[in-house]
Short mmCIF file of C-alpha atoms in Angstrom, two decimals:
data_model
loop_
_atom_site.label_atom_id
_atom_site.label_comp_id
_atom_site.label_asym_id
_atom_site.label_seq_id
_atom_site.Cartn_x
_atom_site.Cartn_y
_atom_site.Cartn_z
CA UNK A 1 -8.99 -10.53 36.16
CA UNK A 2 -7.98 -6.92 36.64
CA UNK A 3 -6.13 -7.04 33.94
CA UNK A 4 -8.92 -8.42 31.81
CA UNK A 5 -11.05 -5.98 32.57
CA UNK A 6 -8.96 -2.77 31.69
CA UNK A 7 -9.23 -4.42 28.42
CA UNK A 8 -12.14 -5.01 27.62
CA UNK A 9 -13.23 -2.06 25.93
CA UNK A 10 -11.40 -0.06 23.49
CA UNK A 11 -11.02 2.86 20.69
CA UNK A 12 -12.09 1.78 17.30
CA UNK A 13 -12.99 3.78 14.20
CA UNK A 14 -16.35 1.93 12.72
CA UNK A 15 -18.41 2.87 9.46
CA UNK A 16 -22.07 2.11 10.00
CA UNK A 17 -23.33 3.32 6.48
CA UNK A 18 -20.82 3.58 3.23
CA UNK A 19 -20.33 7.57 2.29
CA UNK A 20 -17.55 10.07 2.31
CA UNK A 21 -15.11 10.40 5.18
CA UNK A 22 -17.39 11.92 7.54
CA UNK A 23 -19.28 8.37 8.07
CA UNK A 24 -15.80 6.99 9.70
CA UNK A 25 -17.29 7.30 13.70
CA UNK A 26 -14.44 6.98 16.50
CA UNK A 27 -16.07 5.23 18.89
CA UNK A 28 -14.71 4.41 22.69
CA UNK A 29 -16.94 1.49 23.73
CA UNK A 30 -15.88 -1.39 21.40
CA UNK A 31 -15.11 -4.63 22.81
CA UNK A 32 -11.75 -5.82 22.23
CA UNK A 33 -11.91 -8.63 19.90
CA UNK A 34 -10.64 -12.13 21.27
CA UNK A 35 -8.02 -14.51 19.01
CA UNK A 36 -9.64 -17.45 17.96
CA UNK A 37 -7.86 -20.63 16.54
CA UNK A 38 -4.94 -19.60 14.60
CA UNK A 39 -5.40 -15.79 15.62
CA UNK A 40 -3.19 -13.39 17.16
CA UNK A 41 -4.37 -10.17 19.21
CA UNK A 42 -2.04 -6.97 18.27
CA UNK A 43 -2.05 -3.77 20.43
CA UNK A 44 -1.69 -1.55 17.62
CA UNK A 45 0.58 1.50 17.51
CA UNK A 46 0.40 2.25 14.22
CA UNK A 47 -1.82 1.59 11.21
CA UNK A 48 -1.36 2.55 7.59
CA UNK A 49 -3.93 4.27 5.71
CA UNK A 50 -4.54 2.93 1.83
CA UNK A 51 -6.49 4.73 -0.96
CA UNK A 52 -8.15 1.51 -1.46
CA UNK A 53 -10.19 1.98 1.81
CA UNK A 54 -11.90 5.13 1.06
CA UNK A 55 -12.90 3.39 -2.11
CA UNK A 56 -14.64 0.38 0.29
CA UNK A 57 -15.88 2.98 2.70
CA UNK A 58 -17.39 4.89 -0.30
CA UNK A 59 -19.37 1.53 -1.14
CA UNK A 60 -17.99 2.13 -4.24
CA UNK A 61 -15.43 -0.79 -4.75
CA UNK A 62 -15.98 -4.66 -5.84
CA UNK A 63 -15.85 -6.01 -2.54
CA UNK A 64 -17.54 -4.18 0.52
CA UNK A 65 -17.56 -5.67 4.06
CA UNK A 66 -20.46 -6.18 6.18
CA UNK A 67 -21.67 -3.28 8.33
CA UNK A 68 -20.73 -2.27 10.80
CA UNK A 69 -16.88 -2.34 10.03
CA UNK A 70 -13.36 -1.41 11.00
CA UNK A 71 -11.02 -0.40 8.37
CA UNK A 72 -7.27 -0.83 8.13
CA UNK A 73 -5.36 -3.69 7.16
CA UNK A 74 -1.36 -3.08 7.61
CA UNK A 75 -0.94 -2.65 12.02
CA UNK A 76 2.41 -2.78 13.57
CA UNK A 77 2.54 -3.26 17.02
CA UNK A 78 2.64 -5.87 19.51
CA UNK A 79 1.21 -9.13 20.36
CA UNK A 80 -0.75 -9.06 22.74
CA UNK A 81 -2.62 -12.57 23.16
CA UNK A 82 -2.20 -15.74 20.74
CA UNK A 83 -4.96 -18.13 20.06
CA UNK A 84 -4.40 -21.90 20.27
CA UNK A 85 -2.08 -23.90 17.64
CA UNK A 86 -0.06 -20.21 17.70
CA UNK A 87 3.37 -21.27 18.21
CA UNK A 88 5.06 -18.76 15.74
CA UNK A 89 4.50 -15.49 18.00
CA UNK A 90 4.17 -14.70 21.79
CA UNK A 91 2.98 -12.30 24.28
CA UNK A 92 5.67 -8.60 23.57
CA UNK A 93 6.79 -9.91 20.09
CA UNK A 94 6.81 -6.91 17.36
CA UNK A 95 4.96 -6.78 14.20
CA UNK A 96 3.61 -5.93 11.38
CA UNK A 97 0.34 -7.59 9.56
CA UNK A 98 -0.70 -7.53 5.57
CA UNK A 99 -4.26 -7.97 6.98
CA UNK A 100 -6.50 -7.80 9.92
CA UNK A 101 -9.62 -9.85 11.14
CA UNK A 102 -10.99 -6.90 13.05
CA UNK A 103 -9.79 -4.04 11.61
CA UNK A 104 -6.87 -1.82 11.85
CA UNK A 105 -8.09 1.60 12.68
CA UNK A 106 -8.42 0.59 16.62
CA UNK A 107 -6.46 0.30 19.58
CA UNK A 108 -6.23 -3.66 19.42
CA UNK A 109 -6.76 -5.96 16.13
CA UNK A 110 -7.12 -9.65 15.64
CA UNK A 111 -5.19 -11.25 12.58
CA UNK A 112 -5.18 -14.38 11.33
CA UNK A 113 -1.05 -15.67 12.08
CA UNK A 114 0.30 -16.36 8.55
CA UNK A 115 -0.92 -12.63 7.94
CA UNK A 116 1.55 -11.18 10.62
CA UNK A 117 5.44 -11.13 10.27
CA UNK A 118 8.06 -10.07 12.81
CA UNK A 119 8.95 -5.92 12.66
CA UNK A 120 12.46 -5.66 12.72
CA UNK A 121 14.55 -3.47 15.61
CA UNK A 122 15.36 -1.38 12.84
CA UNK A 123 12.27 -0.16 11.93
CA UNK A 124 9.88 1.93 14.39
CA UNK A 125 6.26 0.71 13.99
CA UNK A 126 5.19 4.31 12.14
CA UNK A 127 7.42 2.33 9.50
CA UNK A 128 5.94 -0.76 10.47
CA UNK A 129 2.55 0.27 9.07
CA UNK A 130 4.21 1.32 5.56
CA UNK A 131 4.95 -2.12 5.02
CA UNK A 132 2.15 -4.45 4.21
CA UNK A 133 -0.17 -3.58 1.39
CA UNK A 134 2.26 -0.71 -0.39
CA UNK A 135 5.19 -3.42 -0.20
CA UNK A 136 3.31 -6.31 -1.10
CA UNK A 137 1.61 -4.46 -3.87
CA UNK A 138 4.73 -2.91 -5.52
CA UNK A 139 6.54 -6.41 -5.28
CA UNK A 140 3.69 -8.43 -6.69
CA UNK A 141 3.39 -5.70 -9.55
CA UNK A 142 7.00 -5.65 -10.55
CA UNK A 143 8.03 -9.10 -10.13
CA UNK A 144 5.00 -11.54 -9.74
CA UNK A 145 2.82 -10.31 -12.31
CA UNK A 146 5.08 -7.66 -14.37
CA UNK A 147 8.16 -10.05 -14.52
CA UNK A 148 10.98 -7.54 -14.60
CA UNK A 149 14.28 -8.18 -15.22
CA UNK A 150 17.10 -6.78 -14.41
CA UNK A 151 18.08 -4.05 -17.04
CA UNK A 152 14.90 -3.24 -17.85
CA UNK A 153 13.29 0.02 -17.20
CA UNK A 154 9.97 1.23 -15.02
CA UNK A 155 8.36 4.13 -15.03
CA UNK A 156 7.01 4.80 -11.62
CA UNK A 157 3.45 6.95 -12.46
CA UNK A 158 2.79 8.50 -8.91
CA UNK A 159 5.91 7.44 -7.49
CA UNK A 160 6.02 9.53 -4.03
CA UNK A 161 3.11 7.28 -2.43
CA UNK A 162 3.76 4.21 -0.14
CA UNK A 163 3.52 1.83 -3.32
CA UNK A 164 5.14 4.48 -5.57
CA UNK A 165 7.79 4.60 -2.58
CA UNK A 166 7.87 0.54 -2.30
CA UNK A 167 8.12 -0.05 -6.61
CA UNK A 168 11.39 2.45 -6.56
CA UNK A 169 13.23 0.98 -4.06
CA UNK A 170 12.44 -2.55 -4.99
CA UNK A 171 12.86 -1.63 -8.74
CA UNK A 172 16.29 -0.51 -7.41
CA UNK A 173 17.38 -3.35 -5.93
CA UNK A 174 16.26 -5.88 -8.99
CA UNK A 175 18.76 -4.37 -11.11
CA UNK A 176 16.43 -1.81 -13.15
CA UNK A 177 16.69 1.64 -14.64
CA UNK A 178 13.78 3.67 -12.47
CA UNK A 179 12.02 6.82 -13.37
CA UNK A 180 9.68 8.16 -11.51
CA UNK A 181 6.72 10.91 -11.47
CA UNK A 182 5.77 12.80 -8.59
CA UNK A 183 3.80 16.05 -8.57
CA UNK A 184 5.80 18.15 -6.53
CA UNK A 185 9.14 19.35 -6.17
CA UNK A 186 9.44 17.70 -2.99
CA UNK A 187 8.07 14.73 -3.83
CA UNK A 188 10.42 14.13 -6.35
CA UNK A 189 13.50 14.88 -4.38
CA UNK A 190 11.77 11.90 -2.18
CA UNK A 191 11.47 9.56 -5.22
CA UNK A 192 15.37 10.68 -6.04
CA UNK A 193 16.28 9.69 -2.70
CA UNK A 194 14.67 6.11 -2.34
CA UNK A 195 15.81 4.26 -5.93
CA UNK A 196 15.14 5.95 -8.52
CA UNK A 197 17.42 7.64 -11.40
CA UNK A 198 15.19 10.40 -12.65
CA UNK A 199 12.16 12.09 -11.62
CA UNK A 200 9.31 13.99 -13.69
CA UNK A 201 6.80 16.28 -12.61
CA UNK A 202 3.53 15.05 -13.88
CA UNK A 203 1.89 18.77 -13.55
CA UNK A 204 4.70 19.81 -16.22
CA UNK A 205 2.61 19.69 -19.49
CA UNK A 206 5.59 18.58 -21.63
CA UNK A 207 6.14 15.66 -18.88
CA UNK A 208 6.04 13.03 -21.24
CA UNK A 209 8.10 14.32 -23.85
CA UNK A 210 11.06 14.58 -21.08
CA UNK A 211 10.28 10.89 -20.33
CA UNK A 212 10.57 10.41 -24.05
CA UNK A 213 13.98 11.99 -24.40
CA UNK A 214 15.19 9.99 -21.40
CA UNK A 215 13.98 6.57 -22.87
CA UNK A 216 15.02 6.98 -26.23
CA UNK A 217 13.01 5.14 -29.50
CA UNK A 218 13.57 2.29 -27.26
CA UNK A 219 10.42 3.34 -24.56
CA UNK A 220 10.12 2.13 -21.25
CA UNK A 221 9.56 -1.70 -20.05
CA UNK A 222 7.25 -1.19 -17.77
CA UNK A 223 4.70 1.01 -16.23
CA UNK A 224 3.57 1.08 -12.57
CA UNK A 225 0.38 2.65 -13.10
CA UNK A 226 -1.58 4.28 -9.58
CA UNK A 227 -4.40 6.33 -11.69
CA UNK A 228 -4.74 4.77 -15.08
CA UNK A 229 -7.96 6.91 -15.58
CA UNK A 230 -5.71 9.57 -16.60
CA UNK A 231 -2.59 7.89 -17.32
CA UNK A 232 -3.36 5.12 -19.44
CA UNK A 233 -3.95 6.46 -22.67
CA UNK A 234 -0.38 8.23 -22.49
CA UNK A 235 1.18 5.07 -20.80
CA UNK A 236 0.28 3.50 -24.21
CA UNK A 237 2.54 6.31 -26.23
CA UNK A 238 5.62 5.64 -23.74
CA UNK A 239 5.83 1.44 -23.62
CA UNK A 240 8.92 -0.41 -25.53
CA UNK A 241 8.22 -3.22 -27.66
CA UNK A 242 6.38 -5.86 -25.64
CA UNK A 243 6.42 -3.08 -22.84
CA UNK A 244 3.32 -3.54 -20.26
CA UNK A 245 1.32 -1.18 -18.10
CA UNK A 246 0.40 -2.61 -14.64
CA UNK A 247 -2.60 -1.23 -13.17
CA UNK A 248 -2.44 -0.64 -10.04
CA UNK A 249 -4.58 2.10 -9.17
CA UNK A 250 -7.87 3.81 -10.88
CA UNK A 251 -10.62 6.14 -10.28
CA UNK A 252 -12.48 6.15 -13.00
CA UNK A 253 -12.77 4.98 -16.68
CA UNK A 254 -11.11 6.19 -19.74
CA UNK A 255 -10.60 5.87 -23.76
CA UNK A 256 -8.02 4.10 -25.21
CA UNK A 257 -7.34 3.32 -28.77
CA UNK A 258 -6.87 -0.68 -28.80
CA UNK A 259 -4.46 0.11 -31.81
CA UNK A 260 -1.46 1.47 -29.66
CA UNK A 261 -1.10 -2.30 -27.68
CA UNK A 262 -0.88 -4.13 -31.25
CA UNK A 263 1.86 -1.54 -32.38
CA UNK A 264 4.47 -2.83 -29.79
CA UNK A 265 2.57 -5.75 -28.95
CA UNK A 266 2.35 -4.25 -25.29
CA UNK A 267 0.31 -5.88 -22.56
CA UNK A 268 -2.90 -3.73 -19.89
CA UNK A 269 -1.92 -5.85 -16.62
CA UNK A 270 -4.44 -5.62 -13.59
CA UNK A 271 -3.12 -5.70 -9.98
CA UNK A 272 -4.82 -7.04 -7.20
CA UNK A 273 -3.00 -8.04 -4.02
CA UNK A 274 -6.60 -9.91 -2.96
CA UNK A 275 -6.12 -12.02 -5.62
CA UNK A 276 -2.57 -13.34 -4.38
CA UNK A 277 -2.34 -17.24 -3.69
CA UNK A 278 -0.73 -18.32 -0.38
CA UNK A 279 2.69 -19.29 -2.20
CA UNK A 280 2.57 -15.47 -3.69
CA UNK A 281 2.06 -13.72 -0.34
CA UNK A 282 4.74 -16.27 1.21
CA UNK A 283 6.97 -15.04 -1.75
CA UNK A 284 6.31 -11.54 -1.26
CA UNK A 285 7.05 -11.75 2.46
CA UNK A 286 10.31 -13.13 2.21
CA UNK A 287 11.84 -10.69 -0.20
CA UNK A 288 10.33 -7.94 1.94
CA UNK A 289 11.79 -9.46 5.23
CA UNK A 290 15.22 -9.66 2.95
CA UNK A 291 15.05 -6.49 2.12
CA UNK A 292 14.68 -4.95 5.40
CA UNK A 293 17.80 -7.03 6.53
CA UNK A 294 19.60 -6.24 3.38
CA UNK A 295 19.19 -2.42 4.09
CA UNK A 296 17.85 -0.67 0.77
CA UNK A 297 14.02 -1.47 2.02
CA UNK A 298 13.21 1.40 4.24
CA UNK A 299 9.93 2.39 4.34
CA UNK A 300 9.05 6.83 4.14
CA UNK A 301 6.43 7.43 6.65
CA UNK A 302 4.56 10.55 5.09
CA UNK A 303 1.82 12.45 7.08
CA UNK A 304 0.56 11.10 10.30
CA UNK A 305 -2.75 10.91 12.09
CA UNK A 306 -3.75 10.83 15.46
CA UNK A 307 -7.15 7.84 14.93
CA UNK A 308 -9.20 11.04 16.12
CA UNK A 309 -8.43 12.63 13.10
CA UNK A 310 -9.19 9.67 10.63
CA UNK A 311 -11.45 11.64 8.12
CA UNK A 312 -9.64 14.08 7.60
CA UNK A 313 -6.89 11.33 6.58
CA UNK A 314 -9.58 9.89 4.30
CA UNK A 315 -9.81 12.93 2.55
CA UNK A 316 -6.33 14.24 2.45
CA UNK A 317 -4.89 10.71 0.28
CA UNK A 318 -7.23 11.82 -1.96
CA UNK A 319 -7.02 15.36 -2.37
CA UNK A 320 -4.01 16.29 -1.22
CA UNK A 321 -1.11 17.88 -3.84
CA UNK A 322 0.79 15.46 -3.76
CA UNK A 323 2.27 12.40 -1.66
CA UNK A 324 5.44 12.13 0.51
CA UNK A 325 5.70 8.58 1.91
CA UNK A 326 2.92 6.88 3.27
CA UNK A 327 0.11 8.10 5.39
CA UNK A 328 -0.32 6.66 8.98
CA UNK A 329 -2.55 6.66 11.52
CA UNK A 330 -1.09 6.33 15.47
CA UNK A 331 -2.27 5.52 18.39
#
């Protein structure tokens, strides 16, 4: 009972009203949420943070949770209760999640089971937390819905983030010629280091006349696109014949001239990991959990966060300089 009572109340990061970061409250009175059927409870030690959850918090996005809410989706940590029918994790097992129930900015989160997969020893949870959406994402971009093959070529737009990270290794791996653009010096040398052949600096005006030269007349197979409201136009100028521009991140809109897709008969693919069926996240899962074992998937933990500083996360993935790995929060 004593032991049930120490945790009954916990740390948890809730947005009452949608806004900028300074609407994310850290509050130390939250009750820890209890598994239901098919639920496990994770004491969380680290949690990932994703541009896509300032754009919920903002209210700005397609799909915004009730309020209140807890953000955060990818935890690694360790179980910490099981609901019934759980037979695929116990009490001290590691993990990571590609979701939460509760939300992942908090102490302790509830997710559903066939959204939480063991951690390997050989990652530490910091890495643990890289893993879910920026892994899932890349690997559902290149593979799922960008069908690469091996001896094509990607261009990684933004290629220092956690996706950008994820889409260069796993490029990599598949057999493809990977650039990448990063907008610092030392977020290239990070691009260089995890998969990919050449890097560009996207703040060099000329930057896509050096891609050019690199690709050849032949242009590049595909793009992995993180802010096609400024990319995509130029995307259009840099594809191969049937070449195709997955969308995977945008702010904004922006023009395009129509006339540049029927030239090389290239293809504007949207991402969305929400949109993945069971069979695609099962899919994803396994070549992530391969790739771990296999070595070359090693996730680059960039900045970190203690929970208390979570707005100031908010607002550094989107205006900081430029990324180095992916941003965490710990606890």
């Amino acid at each position: 009972v004593a032991m049930a009572a120490t945790r009954s109340v916990m740390r948890a990061v809730r947005v009452f009203e949608f806004g900028g970061p300074e609407v994310l409250k850290l509050q130390s009175d939250v009750l820890v949420p209890v598994p239901k059927e098919n639920q496990v409870l994770i004491k969380v030690h680290a949690c990932g943070v994703n541009p896509v959850e300032t754009y919920i918090r903002s209210g700005t996005y397609a799909r915004t949770p009730a309020l209140p809410y807890t953000p955060g989706s990818d935890v690694a940590g360790v179980i910490e209760d099981v609901g019934e029918h759980v037979t695929a994790f116990k009490k001290g097992d590691r993990v990571f999640t590609l979701e939460t129930v509760s939300g992942g900015y908090a102490e302790y989160a509830v997710a559903t089971a066939n959204r939480v997969f063991p951690l390997p020893d050989k990652l530490d949870f910091r890495q643990g937390a890289a893993l879910g959406v920026p892994y899932f994402t890349a690997y559902r971009a290149l593979l799922q819905k960008g069908c690469a093959k091996a001896g094509e070529s990607v261009l990684v737009h933004g290629a220092s983030g956690g996706v950008g990270l994820a889409a260069c290794q796993i490029a990599r791996a598949c057999g493809l010629k990977v650039l990448g653009t990063a907008g610092t010096d030392e977020g290239m040398n990070v691009i260089l280091r995890n998969g990919a052949h050449q890097a560009f600096n996207h703040r060099d005006p000329n930057y896509t006349e050096r891609i050019k030269e690199c690709t050849g007349s032949g242009g590049v197979d595909i793009i992995i696109e993180m802010l096609s409201n400024v990319n995509l136009d130029a995307d259009l100028q840099l594809l191969s014949c049937a070449g195709r521009v997955m969308v995977v991140g945008c702010r904004g809109r922006i023009e395009i001239n129509p006339r540049d897709t029927m030239s090389k008969e290239s293809s504007i693919i949207g991402v969305s990991l929400f949109l993945a069926t069971e069979e695609e996240k099962h899919e994803c899962a396994t070549a992530v959990l391969d790739g771990i074992e296999a070595g070359w998937l090693k996730p680059v933990v960039g900045l970190e966060y203690p929970l208390e500083k979570v707005a100031k996360a908010h607002e550094d993935i989107i205006c900081s300089s430029g990324a180095r790995g992916k941003m965490v929060l710990l606890l």
